[in-house]
PDB file of C-alpha atoms and ligand atoms in Angstrom:
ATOM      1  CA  UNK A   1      -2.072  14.297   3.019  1.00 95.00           C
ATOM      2  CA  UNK A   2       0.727  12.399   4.991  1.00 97.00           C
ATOM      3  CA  UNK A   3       2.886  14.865   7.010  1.00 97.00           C
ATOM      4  CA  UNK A   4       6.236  13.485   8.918  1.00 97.00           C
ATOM      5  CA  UNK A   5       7.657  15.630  11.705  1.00 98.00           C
ATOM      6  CA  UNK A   6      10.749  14.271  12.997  1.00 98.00           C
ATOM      7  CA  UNK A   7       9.335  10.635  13.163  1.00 98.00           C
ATOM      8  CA  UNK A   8      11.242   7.979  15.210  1.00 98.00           C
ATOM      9  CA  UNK A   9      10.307   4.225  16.182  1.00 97.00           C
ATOM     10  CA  UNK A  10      11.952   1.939  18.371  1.00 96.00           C
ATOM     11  CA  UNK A  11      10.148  -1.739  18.890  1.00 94.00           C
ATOM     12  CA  UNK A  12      10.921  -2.608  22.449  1.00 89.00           C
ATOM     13  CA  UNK A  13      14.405  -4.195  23.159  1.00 85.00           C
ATOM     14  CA  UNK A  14      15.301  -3.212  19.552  1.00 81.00           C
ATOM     15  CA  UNK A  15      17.099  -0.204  17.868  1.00 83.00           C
ATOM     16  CA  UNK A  16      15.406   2.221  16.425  1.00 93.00           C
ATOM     17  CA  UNK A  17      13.808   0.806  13.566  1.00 97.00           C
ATOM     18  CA  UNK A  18      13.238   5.257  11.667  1.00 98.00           C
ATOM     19  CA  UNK A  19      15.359   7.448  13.042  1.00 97.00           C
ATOM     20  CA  UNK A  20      13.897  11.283  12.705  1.00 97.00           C
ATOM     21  CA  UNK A  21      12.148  10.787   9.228  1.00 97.00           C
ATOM     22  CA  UNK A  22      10.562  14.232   7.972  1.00 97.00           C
ATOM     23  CA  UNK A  23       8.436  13.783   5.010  1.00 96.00           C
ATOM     24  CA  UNK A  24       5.715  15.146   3.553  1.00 97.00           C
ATOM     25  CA  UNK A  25       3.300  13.135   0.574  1.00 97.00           C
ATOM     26  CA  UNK A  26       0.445  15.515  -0.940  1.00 96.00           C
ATOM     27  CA  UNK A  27      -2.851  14.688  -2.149  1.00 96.00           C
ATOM     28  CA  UNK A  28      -2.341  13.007  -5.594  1.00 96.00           C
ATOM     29  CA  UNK A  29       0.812  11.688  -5.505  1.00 96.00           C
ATOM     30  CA  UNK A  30       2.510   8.829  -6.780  1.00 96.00           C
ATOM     31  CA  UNK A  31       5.647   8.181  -3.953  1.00 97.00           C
ATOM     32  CA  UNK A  32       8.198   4.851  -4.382  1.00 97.00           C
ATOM     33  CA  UNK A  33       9.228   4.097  -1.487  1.00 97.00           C
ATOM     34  CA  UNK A  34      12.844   2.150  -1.097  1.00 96.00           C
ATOM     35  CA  UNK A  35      16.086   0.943   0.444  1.00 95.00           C
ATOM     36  CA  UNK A  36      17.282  -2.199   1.626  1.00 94.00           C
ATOM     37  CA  UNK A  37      16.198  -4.886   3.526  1.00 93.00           C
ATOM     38  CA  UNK A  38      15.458  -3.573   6.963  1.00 93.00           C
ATOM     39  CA  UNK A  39      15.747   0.224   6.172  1.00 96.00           C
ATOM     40  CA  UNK A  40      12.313   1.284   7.870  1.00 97.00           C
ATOM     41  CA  UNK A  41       9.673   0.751   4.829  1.00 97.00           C
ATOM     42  CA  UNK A  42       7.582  -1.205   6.288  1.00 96.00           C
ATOM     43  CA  UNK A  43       7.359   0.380   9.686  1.00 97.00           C
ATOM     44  CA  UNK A  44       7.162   4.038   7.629  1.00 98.00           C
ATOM     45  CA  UNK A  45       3.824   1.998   5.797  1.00 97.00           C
ATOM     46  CA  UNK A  46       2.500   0.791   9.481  1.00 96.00           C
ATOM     47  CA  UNK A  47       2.865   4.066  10.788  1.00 97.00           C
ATOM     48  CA  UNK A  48       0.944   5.665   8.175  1.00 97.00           C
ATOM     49  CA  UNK A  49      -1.851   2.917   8.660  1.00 95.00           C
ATOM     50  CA  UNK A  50      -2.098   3.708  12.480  1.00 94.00           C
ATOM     51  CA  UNK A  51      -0.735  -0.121  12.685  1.00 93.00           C
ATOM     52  CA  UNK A  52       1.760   1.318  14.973  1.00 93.00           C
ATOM     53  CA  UNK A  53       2.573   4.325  17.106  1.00 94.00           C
ATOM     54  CA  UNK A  54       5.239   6.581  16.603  1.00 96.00           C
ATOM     55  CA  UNK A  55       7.898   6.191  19.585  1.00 96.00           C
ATOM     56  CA  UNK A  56       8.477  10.430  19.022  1.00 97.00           C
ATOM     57  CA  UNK A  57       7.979  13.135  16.600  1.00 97.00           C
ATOM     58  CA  UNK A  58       4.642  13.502  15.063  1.00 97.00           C
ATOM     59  CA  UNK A  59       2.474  12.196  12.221  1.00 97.00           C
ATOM     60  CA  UNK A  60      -0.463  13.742  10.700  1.00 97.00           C
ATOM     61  CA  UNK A  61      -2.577  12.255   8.486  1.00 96.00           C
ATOM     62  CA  UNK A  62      -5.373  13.839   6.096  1.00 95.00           C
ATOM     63  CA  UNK A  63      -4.341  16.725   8.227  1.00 93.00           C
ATOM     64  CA  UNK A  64      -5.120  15.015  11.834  1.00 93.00           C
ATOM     65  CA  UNK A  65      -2.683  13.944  14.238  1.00 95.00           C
ATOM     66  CA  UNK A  66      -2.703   9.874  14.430  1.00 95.00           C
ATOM     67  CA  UNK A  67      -1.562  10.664  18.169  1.00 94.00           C
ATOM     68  CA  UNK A  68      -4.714  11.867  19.087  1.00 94.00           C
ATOM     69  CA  UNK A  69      -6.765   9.681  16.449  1.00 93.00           C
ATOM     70  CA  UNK A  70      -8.830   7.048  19.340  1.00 92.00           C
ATOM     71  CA  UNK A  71      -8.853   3.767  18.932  1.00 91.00           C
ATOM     72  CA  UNK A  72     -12.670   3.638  18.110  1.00 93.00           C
ATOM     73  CA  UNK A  73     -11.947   6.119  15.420  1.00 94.00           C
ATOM     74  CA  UNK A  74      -8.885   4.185  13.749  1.00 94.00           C
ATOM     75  CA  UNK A  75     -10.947   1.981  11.782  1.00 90.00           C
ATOM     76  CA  UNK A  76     -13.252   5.223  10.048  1.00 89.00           C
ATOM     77  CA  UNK A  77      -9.585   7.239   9.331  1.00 92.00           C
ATOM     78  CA  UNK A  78      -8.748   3.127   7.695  1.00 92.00           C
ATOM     79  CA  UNK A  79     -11.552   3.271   5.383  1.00 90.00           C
ATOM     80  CA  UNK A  80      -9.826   5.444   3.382  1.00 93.00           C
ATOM     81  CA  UNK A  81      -6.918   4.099   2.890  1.00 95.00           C
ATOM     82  CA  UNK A  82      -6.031   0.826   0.600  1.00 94.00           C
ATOM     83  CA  UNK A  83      -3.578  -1.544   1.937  1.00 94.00           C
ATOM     84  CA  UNK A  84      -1.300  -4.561   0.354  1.00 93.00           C
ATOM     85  CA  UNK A  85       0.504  -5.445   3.169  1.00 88.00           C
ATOM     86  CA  UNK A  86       2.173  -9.096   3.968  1.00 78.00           C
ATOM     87  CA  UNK A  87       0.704  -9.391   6.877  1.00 71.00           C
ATOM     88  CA  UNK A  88      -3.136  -8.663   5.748  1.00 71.00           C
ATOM     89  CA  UNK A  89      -4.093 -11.916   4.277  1.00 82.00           C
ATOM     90  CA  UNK A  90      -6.901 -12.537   1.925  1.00 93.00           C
ATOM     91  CA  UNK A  91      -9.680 -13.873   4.202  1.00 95.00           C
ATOM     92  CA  UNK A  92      -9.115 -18.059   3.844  1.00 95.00           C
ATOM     93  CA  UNK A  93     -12.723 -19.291   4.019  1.00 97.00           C
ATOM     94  CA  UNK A  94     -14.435 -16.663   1.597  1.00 97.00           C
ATOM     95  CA  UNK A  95     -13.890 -17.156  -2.334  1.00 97.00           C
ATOM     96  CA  UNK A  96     -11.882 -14.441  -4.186  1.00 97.00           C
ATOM     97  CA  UNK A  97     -14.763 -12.421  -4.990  1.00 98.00           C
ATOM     98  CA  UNK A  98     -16.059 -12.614  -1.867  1.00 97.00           C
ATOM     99  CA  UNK A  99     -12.745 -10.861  -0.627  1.00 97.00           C
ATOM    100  CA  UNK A 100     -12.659  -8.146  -3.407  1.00 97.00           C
ATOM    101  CA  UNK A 101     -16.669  -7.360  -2.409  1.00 97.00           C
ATOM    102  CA  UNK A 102     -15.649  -6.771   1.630  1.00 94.00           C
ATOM    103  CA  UNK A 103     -14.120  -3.475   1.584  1.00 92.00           C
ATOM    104  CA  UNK A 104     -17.708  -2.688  -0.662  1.00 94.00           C
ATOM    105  CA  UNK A 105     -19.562  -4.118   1.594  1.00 93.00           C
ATOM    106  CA  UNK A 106     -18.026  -2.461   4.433  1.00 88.00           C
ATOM    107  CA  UNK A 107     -19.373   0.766   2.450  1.00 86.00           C
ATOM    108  CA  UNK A 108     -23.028  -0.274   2.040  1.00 90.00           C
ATOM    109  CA  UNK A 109     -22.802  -0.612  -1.482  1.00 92.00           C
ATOM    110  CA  UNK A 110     -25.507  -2.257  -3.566  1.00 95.00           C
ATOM    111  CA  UNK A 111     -25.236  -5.836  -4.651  1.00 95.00           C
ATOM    112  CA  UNK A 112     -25.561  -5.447  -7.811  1.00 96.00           C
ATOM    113  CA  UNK A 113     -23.014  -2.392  -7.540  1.00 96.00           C
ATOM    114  CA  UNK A 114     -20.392  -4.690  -5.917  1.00 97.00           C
ATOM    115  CA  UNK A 115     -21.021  -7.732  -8.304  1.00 96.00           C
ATOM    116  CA  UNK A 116     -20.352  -5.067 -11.442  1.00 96.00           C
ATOM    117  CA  UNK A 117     -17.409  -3.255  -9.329  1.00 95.00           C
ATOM    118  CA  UNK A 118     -15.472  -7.172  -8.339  1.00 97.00           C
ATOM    119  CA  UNK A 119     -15.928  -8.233 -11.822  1.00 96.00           C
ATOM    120  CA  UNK A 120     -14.120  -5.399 -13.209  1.00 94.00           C
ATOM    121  CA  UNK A 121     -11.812  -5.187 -10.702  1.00 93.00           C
ATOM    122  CA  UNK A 122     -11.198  -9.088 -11.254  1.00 95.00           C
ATOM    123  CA  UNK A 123     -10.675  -8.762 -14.879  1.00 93.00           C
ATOM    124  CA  UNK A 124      -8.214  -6.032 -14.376  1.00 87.00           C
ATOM    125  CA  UNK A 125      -5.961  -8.217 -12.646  1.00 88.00           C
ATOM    126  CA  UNK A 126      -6.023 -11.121 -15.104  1.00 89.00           C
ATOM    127  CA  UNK A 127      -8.366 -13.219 -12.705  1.00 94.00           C
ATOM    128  CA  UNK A 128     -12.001 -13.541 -13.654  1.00 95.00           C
ATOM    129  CA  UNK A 129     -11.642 -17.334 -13.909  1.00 96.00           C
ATOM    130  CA  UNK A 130     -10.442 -17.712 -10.626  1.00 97.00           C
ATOM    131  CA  UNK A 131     -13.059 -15.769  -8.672  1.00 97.00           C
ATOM    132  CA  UNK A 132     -15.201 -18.412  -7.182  1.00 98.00           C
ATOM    133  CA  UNK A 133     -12.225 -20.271  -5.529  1.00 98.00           C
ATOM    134  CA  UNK A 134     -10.731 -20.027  -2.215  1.00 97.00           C
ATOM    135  CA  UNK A 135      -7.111 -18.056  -1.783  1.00 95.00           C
ATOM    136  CA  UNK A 136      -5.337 -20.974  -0.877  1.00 94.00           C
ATOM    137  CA  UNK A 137      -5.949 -22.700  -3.577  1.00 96.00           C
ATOM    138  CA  UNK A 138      -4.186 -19.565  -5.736  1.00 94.00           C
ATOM    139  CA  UNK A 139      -0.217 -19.207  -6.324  1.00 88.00           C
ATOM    140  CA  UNK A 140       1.277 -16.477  -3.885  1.00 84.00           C
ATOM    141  CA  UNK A 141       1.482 -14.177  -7.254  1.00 85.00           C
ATOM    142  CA  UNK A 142      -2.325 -15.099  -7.636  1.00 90.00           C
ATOM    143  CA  UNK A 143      -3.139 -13.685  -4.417  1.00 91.00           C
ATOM    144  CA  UNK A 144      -0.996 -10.971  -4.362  1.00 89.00           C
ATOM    145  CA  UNK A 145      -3.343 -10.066  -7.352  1.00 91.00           C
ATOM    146  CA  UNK A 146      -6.215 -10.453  -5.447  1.00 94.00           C
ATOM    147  CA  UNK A 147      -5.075  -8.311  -2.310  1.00 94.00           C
ATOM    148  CA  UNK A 148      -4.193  -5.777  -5.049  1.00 93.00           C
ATOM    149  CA  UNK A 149      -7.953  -5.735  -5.949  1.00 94.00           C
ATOM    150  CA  UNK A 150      -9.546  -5.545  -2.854  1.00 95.00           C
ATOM    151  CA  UNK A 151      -7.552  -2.894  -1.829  1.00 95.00           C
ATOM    152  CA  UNK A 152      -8.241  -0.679  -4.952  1.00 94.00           C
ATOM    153  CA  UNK A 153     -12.004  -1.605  -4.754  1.00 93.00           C
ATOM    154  CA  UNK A 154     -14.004   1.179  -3.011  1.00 91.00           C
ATOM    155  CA  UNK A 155     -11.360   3.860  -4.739  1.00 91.00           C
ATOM    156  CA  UNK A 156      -9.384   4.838  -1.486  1.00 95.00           C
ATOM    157  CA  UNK A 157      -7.919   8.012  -0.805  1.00 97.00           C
ATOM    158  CA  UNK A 158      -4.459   6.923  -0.335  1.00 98.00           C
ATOM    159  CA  UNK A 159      -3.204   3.198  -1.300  1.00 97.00           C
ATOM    160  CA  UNK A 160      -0.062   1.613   0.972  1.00 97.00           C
ATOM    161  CA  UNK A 161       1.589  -0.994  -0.738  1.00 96.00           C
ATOM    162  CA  UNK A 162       4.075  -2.923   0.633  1.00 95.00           C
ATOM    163  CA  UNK A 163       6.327  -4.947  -2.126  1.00 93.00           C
ATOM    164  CA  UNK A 164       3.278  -5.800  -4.115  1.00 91.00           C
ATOM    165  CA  UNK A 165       5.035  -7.053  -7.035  1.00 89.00           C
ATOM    166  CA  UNK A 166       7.159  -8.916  -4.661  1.00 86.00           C
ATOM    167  CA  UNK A 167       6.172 -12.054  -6.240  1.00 79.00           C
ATOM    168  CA  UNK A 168       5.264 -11.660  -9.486  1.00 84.00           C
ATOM    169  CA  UNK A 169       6.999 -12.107 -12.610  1.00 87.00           C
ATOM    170  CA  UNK A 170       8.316  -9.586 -14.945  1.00 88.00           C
ATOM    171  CA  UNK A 171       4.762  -9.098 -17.051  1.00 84.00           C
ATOM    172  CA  UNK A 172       2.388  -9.429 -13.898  1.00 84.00           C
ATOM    173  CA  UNK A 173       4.504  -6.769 -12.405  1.00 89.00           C
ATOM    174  CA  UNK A 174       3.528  -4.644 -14.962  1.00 88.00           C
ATOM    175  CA  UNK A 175       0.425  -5.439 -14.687  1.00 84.00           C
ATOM    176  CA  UNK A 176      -0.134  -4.468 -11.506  1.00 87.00           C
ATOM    177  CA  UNK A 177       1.874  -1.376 -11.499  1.00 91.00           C
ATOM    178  CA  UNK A 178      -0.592   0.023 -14.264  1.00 88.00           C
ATOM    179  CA  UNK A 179      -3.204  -0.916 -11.558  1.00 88.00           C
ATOM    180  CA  UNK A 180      -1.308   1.593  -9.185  1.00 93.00           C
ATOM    181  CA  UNK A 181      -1.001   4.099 -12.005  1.00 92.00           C
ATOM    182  CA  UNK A 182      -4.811   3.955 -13.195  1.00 90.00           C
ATOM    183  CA  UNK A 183      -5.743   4.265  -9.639  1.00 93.00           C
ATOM    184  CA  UNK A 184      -3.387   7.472  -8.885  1.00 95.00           C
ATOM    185  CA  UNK A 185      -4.581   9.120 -12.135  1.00 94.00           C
ATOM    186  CA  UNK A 186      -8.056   8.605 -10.802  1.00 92.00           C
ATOM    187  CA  UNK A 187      -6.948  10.357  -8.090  1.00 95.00           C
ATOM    188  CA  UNK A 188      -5.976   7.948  -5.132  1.00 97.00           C
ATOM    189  CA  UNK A 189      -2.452   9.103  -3.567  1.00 98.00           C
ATOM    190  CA  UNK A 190      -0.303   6.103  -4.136  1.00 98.00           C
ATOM    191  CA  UNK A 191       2.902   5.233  -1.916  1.00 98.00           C
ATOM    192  CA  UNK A 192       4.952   1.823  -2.655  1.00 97.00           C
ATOM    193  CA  UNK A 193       7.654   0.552  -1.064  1.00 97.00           C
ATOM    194  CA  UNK A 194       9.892  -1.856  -3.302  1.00 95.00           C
ATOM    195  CA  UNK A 195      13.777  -2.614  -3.446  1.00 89.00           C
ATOM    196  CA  UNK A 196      12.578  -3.273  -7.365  1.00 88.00           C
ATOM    197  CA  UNK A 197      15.539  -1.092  -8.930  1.00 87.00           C
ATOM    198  CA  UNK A 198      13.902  -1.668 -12.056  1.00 88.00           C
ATOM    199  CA  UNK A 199      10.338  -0.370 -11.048  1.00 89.00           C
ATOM    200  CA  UNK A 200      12.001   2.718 -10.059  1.00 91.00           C
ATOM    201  CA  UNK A 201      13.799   3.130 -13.651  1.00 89.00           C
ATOM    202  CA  UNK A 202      10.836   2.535 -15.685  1.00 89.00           C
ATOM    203  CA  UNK A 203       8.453   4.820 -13.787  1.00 87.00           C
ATOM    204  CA  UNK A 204       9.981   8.169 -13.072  1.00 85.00           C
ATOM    205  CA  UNK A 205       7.906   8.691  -9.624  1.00 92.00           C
ATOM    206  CA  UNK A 206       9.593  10.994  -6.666  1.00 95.00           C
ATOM    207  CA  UNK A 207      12.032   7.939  -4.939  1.00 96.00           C
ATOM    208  CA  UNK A 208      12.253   8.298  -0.628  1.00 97.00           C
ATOM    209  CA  UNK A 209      15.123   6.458  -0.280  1.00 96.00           C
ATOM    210  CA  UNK A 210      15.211   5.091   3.611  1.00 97.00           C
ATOM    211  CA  UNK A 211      18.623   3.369   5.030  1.00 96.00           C
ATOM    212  CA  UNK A 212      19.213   2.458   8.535  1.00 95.00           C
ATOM    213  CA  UNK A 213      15.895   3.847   9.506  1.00 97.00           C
ATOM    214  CA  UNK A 214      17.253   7.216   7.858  1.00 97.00           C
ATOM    215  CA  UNK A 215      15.761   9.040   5.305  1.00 96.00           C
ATOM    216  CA  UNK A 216      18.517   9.572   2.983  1.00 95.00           C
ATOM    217  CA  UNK A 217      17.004  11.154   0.110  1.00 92.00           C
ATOM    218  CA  UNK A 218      14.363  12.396  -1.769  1.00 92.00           C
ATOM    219  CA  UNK A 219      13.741  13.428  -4.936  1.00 87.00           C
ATOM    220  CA  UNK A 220      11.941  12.335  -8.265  1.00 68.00           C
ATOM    221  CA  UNK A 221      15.804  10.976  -9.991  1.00 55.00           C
ATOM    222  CA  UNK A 222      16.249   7.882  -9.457  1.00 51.00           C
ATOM    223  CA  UNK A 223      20.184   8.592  -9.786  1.00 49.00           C
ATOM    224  CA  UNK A 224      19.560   9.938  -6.408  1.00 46.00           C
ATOM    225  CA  UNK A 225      18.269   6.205  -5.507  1.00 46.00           C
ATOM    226  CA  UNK A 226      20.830   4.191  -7.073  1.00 46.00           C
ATOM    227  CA  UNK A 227      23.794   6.024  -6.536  1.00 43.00           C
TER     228      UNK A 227
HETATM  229  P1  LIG B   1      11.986  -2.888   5.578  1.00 94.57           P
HETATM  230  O1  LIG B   1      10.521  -2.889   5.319  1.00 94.57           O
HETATM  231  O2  LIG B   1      12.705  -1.760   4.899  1.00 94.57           O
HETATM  232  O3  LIG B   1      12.633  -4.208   5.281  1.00 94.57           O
HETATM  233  P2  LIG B   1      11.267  -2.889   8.383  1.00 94.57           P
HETATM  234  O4  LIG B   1      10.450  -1.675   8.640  1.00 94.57           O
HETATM  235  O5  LIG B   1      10.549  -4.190   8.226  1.00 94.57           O
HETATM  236  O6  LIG B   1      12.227  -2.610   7.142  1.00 94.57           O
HETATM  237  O7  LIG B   1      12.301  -3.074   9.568  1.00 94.57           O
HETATM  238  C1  LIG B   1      13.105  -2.010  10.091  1.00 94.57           C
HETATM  239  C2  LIG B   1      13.789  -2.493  11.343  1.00 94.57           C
HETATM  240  O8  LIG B   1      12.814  -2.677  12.381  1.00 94.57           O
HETATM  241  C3  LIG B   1      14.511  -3.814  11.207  1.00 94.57           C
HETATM  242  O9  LIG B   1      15.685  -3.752  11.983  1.00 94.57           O
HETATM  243  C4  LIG B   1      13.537  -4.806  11.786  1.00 94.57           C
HETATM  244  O10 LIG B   1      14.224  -5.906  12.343  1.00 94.57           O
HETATM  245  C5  LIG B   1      12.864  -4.001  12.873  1.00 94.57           C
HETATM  246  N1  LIG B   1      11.466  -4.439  13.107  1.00 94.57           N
HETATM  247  C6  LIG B   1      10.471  -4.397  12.204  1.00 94.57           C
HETATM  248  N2  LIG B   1       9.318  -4.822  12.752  1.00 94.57           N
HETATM  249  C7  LIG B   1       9.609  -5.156  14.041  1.00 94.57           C
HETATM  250  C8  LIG B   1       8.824  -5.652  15.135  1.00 94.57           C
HETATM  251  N3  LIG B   1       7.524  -5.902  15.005  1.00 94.57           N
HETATM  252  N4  LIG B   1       9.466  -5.866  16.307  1.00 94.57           N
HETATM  253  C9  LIG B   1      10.787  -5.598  16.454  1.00 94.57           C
HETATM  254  N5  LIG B   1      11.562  -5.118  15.466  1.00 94.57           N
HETATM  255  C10 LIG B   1      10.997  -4.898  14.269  1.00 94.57           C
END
């Protein structure tokens, strides 16, 4: 599903931010995705969502090159893929259910389809009662939530998620890792970054351990990750 050849990215006037990452992610898995602050996770997410390009080497994705994906075309490879991402913000000015229902919408889903398919979702992630307000009137745990939701609504292909429980507490994070897991048993191919040590121990997933911009290991012990 996600093939790595050799990947490197520089950002202009900066080092290089992945240094000659080869990975491969198949259809179906579930992939952590760690190191420390500044390793490359987030850039190895953005390259994945076509967010950025690839300075050299060579990405394919659901078997296509993303070098030769067009710019018209980026958004149709996006609709199958999930994102929870820092910098995607819930939309301010529509309610939270209104936000969940986009991503449906963008599919041509039925109303009534959507209503049944946002309340679930909703209820999943412990906020039904909050679905008529506005995101900025939610805690930042709230929301992450929310963008949780919304980007496990039309059942992607593959989910990117970028710290998601980043700023929840110990029994939300739980909460929406067995999102993640429900999702990836359904079949969606799930890849998370996270420095959460912890998250790592308690689910045995395969653990791509980035540092520097390096990929320094990979493997499904988590010895490999914390050693
Ligand atoms: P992580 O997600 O593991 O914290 P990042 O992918 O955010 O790591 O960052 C990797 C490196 O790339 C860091 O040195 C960071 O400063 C740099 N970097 C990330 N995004 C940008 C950007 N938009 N412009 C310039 N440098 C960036």
């Amino acid at each position: 599903m996600i093939q790595l050849f050799h990947v490197t990215k520089e950002y202009p006037g900066d080092g290089p931010a992945l240094q000659e990452v080869s990975l491969e992610i198949d259809k179906g898995e579930f992939v952590f995705l760690t190191g420390a602050s500044g390793a490359g996770k987030s850039t190895l997410l953005k390259l994945i969502f076509c967010d950025e390009p690839a300075s050299a080497g060579q990405l394919l994705l659901f078997g296509k090159n993303v070098a030769k994906i067009s710019g018209s075309a980026i958004p149709f490879v996006r609709r199958n893929i999930g994102v929870v991402f820092q910098d995607f913000k819930l939309l301010a000015n529509r309610t939270v259910a209104e936000n969940v229902a986009l991503p449906l919408e963008v599919r041509g889903l039925a109303q009534k389809e959507i209503r049944r398919k946002v309340r679930g979702l909703l209820r999943s992630v412990g906020l039904e009662h909050r679905a008529d307000k506005f995101p900025p009137s939610l805690s930042g745990g709230e929301q992450q939530r929310v963008a949780v939701a919304r980007a496990l609504a039309p059942d992607p292909a593959l989910l990117l998620a970028d710290e998601p429980t980043g700023n929840l507490d110990p029994e939300r994070t739980l909460e929406v890792m067995d999102l993640l897991y429900g999702a990836n048993a359904r079949g969606t191919t799930v890849v998370v970054a996270t420095h959460d040590r912890s998250l790592l121990e308690r689910y045995k997933k395969r653990v791509v351990v980035l540092q520097a911009g390096r990929l320094l290991s990979d493997g499904d012990s988590v010895r490999r990750a914390v050693s």
